[in-house]
mmCIF file of C-alpha atoms in Angstrom:
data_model
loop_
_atom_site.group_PDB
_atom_site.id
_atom_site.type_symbol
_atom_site.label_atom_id
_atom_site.label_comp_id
_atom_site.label_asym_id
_atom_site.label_seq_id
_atom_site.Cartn_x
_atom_site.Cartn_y
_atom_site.Cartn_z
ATOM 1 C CA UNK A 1 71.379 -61.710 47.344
ATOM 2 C CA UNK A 2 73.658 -58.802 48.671
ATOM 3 C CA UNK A 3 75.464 -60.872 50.707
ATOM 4 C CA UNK A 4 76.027 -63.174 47.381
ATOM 5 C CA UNK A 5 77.108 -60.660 45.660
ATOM 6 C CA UNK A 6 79.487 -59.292 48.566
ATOM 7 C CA UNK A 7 81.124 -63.039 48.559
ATOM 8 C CA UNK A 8 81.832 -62.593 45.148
ATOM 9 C CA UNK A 9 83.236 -58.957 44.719
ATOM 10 C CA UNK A 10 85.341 -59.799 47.345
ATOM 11 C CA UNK A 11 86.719 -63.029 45.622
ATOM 12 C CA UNK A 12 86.820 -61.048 42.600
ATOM 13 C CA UNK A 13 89.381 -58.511 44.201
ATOM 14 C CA UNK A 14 91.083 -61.014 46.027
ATOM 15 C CA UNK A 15 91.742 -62.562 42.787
ATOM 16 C CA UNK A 16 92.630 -59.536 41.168
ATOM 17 C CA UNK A 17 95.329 -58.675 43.885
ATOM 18 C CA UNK A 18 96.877 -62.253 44.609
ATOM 19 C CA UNK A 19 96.400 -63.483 40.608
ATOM 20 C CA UNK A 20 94.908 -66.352 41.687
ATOM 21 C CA UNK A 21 92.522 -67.868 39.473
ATOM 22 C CA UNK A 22 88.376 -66.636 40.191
ATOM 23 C CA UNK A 23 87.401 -70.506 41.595
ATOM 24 C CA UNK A 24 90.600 -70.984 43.710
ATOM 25 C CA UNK A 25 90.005 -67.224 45.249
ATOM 26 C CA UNK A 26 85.662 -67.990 45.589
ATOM 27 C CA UNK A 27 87.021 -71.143 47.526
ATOM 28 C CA UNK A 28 89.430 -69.196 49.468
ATOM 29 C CA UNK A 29 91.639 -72.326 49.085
ATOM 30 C CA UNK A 30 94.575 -70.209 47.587
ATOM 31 C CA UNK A 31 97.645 -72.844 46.927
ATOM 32 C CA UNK A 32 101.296 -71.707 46.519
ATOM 33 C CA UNK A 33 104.449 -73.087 44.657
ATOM 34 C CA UNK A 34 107.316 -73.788 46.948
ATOM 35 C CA UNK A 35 109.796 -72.761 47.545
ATOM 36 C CA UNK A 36 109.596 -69.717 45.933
ATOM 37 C CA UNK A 37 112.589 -68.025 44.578
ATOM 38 C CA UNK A 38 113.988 -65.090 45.556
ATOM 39 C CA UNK A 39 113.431 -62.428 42.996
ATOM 40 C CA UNK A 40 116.082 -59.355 44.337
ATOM 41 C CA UNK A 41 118.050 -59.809 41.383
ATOM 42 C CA UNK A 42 115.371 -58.148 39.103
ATOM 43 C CA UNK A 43 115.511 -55.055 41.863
ATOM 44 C CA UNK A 44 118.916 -54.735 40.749
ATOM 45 C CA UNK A 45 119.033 -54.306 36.699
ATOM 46 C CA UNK A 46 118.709 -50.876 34.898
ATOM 47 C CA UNK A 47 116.310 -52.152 32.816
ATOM 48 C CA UNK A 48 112.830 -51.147 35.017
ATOM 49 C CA UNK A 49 114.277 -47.596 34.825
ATOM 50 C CA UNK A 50 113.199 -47.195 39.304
ATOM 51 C CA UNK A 51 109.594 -48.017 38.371
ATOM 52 C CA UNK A 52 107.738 -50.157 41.387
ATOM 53 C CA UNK A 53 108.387 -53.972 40.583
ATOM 54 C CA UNK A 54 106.067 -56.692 41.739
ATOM 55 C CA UNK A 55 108.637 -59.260 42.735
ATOM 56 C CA UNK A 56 106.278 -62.071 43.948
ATOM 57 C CA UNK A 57 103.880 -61.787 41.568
ATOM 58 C CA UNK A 58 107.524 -63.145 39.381
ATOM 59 C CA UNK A 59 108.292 -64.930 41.922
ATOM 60 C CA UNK A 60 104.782 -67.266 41.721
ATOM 61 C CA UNK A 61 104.849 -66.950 38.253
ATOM 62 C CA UNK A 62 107.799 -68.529 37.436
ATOM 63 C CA UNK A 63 107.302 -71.010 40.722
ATOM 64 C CA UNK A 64 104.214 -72.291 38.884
ATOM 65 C CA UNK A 65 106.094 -73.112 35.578
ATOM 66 C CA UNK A 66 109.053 -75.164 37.425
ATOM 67 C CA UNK A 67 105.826 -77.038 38.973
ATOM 68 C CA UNK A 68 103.842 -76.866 35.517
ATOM 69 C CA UNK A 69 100.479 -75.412 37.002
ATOM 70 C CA UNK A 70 99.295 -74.494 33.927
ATOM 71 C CA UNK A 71 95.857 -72.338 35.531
ATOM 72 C CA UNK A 72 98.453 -70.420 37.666
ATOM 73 C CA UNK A 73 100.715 -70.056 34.709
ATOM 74 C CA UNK A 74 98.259 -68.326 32.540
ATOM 75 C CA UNK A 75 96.517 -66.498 35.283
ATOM 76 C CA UNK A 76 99.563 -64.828 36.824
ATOM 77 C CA UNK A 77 100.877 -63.934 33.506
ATOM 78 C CA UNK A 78 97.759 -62.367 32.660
ATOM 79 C CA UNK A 79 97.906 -60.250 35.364
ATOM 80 C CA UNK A 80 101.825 -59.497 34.669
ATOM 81 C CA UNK A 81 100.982 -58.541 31.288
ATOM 82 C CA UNK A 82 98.206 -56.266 32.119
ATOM 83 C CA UNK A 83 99.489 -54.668 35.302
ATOM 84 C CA UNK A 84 102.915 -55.053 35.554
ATOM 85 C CA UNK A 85 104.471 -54.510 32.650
ATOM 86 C CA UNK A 86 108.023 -53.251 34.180
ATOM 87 C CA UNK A 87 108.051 -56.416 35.822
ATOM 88 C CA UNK A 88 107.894 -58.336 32.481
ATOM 89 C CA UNK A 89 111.020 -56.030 31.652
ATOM 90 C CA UNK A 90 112.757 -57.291 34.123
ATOM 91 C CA UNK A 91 112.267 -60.777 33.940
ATOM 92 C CA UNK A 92 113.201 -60.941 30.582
ATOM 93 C CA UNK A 93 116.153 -58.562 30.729
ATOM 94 C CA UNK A 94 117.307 -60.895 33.448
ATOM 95 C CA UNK A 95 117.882 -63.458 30.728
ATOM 96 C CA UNK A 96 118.466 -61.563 27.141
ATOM 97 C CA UNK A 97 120.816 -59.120 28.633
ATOM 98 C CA UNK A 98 123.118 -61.700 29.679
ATOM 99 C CA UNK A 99 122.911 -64.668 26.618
ATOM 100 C CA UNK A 100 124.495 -63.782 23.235
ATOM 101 C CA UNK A 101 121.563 -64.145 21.316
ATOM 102 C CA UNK A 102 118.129 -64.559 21.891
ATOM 103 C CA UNK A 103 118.043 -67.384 20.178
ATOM 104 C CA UNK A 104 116.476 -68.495 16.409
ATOM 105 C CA UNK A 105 113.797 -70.351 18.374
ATOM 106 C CA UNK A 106 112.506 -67.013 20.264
ATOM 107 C CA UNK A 107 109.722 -65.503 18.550
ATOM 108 C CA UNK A 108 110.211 -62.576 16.349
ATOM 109 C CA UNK A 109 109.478 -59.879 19.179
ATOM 110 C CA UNK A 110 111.537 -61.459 21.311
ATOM 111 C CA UNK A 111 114.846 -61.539 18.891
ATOM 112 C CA UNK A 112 113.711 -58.088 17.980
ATOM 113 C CA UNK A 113 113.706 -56.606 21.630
ATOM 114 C CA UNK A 114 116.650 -58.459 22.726
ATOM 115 C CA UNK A 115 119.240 -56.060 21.280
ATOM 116 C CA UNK A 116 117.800 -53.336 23.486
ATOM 117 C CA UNK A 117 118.046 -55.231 26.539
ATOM 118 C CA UNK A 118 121.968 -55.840 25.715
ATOM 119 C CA UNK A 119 122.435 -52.499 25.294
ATOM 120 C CA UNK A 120 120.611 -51.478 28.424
ATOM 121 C CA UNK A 121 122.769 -53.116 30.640
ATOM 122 C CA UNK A 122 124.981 -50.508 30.275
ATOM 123 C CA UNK A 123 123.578 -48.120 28.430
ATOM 124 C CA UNK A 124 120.633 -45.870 30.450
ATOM 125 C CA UNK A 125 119.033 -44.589 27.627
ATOM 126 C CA UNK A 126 118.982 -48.365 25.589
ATOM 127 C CA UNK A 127 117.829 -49.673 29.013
ATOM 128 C CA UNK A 128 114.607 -46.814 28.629
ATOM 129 C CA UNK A 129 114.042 -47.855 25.461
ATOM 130 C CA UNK A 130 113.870 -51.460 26.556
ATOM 131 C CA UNK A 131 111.177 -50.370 29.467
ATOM 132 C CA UNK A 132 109.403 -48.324 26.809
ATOM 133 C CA UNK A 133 109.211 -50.895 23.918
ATOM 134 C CA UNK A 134 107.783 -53.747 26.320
ATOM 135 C CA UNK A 135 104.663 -50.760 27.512
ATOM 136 C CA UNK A 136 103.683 -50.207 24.071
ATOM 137 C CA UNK A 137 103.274 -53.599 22.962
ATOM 138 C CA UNK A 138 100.173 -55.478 22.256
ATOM 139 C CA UNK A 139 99.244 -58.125 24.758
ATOM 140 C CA UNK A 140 99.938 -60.360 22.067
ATOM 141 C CA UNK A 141 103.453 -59.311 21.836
ATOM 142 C CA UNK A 142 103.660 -59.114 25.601
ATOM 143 C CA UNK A 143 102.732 -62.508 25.550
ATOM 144 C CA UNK A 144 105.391 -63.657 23.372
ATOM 145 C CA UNK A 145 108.125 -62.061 24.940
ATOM 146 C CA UNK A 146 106.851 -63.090 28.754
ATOM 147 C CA UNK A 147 106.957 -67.200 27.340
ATOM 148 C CA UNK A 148 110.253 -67.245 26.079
ATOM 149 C CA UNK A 149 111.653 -65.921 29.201
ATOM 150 C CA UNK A 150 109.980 -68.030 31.385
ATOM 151 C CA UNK A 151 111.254 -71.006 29.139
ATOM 152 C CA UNK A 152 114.452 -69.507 30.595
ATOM 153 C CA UNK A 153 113.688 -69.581 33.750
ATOM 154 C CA UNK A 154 112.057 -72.535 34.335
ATOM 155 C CA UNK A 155 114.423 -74.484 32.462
ATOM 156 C CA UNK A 156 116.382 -76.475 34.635
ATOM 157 C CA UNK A 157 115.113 -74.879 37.459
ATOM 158 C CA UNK A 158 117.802 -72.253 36.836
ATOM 159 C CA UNK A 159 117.162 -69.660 40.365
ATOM 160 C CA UNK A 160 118.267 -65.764 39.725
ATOM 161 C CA UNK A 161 121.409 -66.648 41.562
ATOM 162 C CA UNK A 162 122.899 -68.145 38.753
ATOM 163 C CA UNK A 163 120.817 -66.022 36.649
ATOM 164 C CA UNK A 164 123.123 -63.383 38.312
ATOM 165 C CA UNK A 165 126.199 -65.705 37.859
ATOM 166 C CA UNK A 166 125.482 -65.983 34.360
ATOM 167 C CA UNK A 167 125.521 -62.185 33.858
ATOM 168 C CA UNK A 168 129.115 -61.658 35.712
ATOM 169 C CA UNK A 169 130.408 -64.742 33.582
ATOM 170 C CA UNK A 170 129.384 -63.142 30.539
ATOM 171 C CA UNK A 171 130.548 -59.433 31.990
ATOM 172 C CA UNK A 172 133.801 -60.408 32.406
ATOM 173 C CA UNK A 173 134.520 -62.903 29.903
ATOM 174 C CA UNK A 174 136.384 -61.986 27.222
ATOM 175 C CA UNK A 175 135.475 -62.793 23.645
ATOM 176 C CA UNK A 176 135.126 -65.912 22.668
ATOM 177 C CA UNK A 177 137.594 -67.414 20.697
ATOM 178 C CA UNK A 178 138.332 -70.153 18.059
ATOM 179 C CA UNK A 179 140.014 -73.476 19.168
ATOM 180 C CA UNK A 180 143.435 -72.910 19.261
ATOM 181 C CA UNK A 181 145.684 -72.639 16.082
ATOM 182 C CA UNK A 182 147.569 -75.592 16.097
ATOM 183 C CA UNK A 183 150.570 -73.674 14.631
ATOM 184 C CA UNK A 184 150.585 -71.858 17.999
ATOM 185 C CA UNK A 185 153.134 -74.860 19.791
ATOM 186 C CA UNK A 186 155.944 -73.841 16.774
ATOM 187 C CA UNK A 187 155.541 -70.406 17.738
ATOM 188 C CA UNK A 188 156.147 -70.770 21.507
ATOM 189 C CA UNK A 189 159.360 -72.918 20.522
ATOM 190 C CA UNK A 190 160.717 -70.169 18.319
ATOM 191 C CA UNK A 191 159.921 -71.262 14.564
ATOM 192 C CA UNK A 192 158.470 -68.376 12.296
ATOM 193 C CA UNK A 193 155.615 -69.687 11.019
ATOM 194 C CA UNK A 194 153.400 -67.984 8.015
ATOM 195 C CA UNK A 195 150.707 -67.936 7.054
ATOM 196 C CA UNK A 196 148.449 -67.555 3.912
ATOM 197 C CA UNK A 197 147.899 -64.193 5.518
ATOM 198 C CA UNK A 198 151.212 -62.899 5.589
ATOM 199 C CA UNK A 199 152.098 -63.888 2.296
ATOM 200 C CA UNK A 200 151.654 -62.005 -1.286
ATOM 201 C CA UNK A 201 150.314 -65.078 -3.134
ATOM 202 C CA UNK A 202 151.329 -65.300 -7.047
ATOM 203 C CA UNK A 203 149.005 -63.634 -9.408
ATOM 204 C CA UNK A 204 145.755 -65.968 -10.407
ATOM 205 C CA UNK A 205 146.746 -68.280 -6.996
ATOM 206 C CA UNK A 206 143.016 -68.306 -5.478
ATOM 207 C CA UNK A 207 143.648 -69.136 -1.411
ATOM 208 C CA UNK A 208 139.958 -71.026 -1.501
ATOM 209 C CA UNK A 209 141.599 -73.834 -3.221
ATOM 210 C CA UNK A 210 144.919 -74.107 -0.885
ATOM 211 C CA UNK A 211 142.281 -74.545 1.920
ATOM 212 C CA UNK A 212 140.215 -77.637 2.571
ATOM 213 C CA UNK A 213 136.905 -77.460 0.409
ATOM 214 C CA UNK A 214 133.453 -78.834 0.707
ATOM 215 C CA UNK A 215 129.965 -79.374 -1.232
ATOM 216 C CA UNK A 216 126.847 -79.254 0.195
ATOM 217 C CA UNK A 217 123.483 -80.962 -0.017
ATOM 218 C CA UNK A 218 120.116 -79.164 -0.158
ATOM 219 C CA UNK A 219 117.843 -80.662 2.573
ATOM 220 C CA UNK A 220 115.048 -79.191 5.167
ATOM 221 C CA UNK A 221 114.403 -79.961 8.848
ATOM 222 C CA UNK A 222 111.977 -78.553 11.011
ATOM 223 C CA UNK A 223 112.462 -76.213 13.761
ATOM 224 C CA UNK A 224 111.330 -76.920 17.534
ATOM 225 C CA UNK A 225 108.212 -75.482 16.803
ATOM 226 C CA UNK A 226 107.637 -77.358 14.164
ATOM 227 C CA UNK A 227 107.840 -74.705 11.593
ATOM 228 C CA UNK A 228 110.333 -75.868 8.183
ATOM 229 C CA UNK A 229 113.445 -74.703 7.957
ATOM 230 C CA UNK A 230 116.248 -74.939 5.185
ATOM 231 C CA UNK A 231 119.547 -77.126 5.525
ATOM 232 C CA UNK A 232 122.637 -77.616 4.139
ATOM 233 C CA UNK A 233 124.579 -80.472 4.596
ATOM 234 C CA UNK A 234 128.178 -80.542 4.144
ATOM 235 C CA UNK A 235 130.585 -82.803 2.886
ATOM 236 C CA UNK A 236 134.138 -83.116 2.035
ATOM 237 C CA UNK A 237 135.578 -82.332 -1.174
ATOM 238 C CA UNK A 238 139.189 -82.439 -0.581
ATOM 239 C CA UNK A 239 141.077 -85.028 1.497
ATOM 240 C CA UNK A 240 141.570 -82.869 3.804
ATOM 241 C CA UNK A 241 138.299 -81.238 4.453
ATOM 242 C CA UNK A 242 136.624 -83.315 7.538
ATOM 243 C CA UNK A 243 135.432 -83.320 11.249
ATOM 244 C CA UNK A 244 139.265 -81.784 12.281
ATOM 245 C CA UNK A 245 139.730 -79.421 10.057
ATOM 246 C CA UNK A 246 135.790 -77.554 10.773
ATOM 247 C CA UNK A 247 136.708 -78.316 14.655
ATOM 248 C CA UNK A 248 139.816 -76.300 14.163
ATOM 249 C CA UNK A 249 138.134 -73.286 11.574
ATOM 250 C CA UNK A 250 134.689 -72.803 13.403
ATOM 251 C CA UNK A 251 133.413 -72.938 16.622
ATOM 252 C CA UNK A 252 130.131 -74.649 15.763
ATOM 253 C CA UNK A 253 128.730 -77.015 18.510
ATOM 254 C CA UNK A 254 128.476 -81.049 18.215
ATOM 255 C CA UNK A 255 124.961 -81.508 17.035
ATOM 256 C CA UNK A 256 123.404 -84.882 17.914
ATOM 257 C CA UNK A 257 120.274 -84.051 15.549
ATOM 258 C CA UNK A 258 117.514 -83.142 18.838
ATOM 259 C CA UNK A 259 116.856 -79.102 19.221
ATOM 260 C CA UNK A 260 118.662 -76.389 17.108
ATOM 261 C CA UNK A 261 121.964 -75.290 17.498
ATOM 262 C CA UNK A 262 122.744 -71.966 18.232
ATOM 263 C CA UNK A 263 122.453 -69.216 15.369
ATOM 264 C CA UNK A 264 125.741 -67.253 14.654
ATOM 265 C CA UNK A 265 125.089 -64.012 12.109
ATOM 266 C CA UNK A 266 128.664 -64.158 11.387
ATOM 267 C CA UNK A 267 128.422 -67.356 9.379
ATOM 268 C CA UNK A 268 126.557 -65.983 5.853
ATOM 269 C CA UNK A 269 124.864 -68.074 3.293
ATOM 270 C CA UNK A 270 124.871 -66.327 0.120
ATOM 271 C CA UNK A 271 122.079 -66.674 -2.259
ATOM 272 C CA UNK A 272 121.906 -64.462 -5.723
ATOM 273 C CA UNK A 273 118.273 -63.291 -6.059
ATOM 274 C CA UNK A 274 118.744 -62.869 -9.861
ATOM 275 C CA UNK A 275 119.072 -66.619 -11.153
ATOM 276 C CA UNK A 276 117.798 -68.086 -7.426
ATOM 277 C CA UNK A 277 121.096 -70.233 -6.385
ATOM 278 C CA UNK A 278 123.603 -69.940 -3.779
ATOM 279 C CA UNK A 279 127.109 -68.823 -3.705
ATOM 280 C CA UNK A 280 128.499 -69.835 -0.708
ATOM 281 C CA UNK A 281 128.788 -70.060 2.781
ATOM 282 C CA UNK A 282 131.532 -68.101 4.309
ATOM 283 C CA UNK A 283 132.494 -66.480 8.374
ATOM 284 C CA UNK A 284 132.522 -62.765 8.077
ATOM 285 C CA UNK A 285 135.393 -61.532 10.499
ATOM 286 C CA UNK A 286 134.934 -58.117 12.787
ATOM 287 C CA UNK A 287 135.970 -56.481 9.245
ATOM 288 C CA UNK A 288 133.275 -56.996 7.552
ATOM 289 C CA UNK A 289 135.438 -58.564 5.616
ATOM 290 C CA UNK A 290 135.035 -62.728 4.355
ATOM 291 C CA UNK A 291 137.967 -64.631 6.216
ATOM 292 C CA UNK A 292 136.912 -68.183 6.298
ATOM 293 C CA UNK A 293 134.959 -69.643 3.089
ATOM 294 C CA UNK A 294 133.941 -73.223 3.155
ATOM 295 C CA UNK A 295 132.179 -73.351 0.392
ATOM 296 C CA UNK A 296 131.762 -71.965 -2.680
ATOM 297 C CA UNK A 297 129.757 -72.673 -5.835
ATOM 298 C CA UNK A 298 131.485 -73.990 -8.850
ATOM 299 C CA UNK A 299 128.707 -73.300 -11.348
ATOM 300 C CA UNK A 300 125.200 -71.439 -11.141
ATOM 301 C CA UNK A 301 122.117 -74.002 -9.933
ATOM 302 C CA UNK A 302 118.869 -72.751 -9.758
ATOM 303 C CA UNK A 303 117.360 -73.810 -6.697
ATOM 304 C CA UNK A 304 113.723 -76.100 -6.538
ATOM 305 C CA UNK A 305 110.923 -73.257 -6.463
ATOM 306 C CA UNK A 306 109.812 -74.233 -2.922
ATOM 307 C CA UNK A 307 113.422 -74.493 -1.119
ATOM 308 C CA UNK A 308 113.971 -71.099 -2.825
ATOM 309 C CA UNK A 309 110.335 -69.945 -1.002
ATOM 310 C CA UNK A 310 111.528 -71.832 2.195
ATOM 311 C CA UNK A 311 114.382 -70.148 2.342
ATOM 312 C CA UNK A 312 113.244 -66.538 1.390
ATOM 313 C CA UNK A 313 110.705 -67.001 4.283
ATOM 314 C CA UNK A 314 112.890 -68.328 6.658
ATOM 315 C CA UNK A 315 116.740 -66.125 6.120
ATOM 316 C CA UNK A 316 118.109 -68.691 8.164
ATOM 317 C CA UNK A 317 119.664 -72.112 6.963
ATOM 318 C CA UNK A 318 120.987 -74.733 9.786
ATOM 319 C CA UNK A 319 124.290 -75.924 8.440
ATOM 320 C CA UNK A 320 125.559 -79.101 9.378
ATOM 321 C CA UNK A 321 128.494 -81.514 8.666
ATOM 322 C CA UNK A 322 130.467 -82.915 7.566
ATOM 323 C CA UNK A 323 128.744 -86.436 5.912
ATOM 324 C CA UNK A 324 130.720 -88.181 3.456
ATOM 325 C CA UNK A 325 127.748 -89.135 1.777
ATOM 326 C CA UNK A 326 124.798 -87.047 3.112
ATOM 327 C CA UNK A 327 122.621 -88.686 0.369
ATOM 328 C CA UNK A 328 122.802 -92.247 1.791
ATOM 329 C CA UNK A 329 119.748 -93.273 4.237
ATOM 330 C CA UNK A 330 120.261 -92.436 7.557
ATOM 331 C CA UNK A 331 124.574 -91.187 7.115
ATOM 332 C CA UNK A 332 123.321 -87.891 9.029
ATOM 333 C CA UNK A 333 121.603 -89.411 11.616
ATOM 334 C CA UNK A 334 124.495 -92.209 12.116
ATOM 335 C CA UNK A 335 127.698 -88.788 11.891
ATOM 336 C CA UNK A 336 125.147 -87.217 14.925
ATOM 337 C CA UNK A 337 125.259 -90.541 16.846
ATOM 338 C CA UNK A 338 128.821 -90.672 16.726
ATOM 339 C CA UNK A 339 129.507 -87.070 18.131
ATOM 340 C CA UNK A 340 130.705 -85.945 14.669
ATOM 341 C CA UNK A 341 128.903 -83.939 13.332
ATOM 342 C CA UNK A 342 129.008 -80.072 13.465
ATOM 343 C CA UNK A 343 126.570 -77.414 13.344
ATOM 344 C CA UNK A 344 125.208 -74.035 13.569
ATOM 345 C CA UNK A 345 122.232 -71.650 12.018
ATOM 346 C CA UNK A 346 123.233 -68.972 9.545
ATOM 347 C CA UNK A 347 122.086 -66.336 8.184
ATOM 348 C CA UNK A 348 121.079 -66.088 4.569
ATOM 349 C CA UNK A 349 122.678 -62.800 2.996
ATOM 350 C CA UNK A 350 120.925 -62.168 -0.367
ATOM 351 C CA UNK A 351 122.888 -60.187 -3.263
#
């Protein structure tokens, strides 16, 4: 009986220290994901704040979820959560310091904490914050924030390498930009060009309507999760509103209808809480000021009870377009399959 019970204390530690699960450390028939990847890079961010990492503890975890061993998955994240909690820091900073946004598919602790990890790449006292956040959440929390990085990193099979790529790219890059203003080639030959900009326009001359225009269609999709999600579909209004001219005025990614395309906050749908209808959807510039509007509503709609809800839940809409006739069976689907339509999630600004 003691030497039973020896047998299984000592699989019980050996599980404890290695992560392994309890029946593959009773068996002493431990099995390992190679190759595994090297996990310096996570040595190297501010984010940990010099605590002690546990670098191939990450480095099994995230071996196991390129291979999809589920047991090893949950067992070695367990024991992440629980013990190493600096660790989970810097796996995730690894990715949500570097990407733009965490993403409107990353749960809400993860789009939450992600600012903090920005910051802390070179900030010291953000990058604190971002060690001290992760310690004081609930394991359920924890949780959520340790899955969506590992989608990250097993994705692709990306390896910290170009993790640490990815980071530089992003360092150094500058800004990114619109496509280029096609007015741009008369103004390398010489020829003045102006624009709406630089001119005083006559009293009661409204520059919304000297621009291309476009309606919109109420719809609703569902997110990868499988949660609903507003949508507004766009469509010309003017002959000169059209795949071009939102190629040339946004930088919204080709959308072929599979996943979500990425959320910009700078693109606002407006929604008046009073009378429950939308206003518009416009880009707010680094201003804070409105200087692209695509749309804008011609008279006051009330909108349907539960795509009001929907949307009051949600504060996002995905925006896509433009579909000549978004109404007609399967136009959306058929713009997506031929590589024109455009997209992006915004965020729903109520007044």
């Amino acid at each position: 009986m003691v030497k039973k019970h020896g047998k299984k204390q000592r699989a019980k530690n050996r599980s404890r220290r290695t992560g392994a699960a309890h029946a593959s450390a009773a068996a002493n028939s431990l099995h390992r994901h190679e190759p595994l990847p090297d996990m310096a890079i996570l040595e190297e961010l501010p984010h940990p704040a010099g605590r002690e990492l546990d670098t191939e503890l990450a480095a099994r975890l995230v071996a196991a979820c390129r291979t999809g061993c589920k047991p090893c998955q949950r067992t070695l994240a367990k024991k992440l959560r629980t013990e190493q909690r600096p660790t989970l820091v810097a796996l995730a900073a690894a990715v949500y310091a570097t990407v733009p946004t965490a993403g409107f598919t990353a749960s809400p602790t993860t789009r939450t904490w992600a600012p903090l990890a920005r910051a802390g790449k070179t900030d010291a006292s953000a990058a604190a914050e971002a060690l001290a956040a992760v310690e004081a959440m609930t394991d359920a929390d924890a949780s959520d924030l340790l899955e969506d990085a590992l989608d990250h990193w097993a994705v692709g099979g990306a390896s910290p390498e170009e993790i640490a790529d990815k980071v530089k790219v992003v360092r150094d890059a500058p800004p990114r930009q619109r496509p280029a203003d096609p007015m741009d080639a008369f103004r390398k030959a010489g020829i003045k060009v102006f624009t709406l900009d630089d001119l005083d326009l006559p009293d009661g001359v409204d520059p919304y309507h000297l621009a291309p225009n476009y309606g919109v269609t109420l719809m609703k999709t569902s997110a990868p999760d499988g949660q609903p999600m507003p949508m507004l579909v766009l469509y010309p209004e003017t002959e000169d509103a059209g795949i071009e001219d939102l190629e040339r005025r946004t930088d919204w990614e080709h959308w072929g209808l599979h996943g979500m395309p990425d959320m910009d906050p700078h693109w606002r749908v407006r929604a008046r809480i009073a009378d429950r209808s939308l206003q518009g959807l416009v880009h707010v510039g680094p201003d804070g000021e409105d200087d692209i509007e695509l749309w804008r509503a011609a008279e006051t709609v009330s909108l349907p009870a539960q795509w009001w809800d929907l949307l009051d839940r949600v504060q996002h809409v995905l925006v896509a377009g433009p579909v000549k006739k978004p109404e007609d069976p399967g136009a959306l689907k058929a713009a997506g399959d031929a590589g024109e339509l455009l997209a992006v999630v915004a965020r729903v600004s109520f007044v």
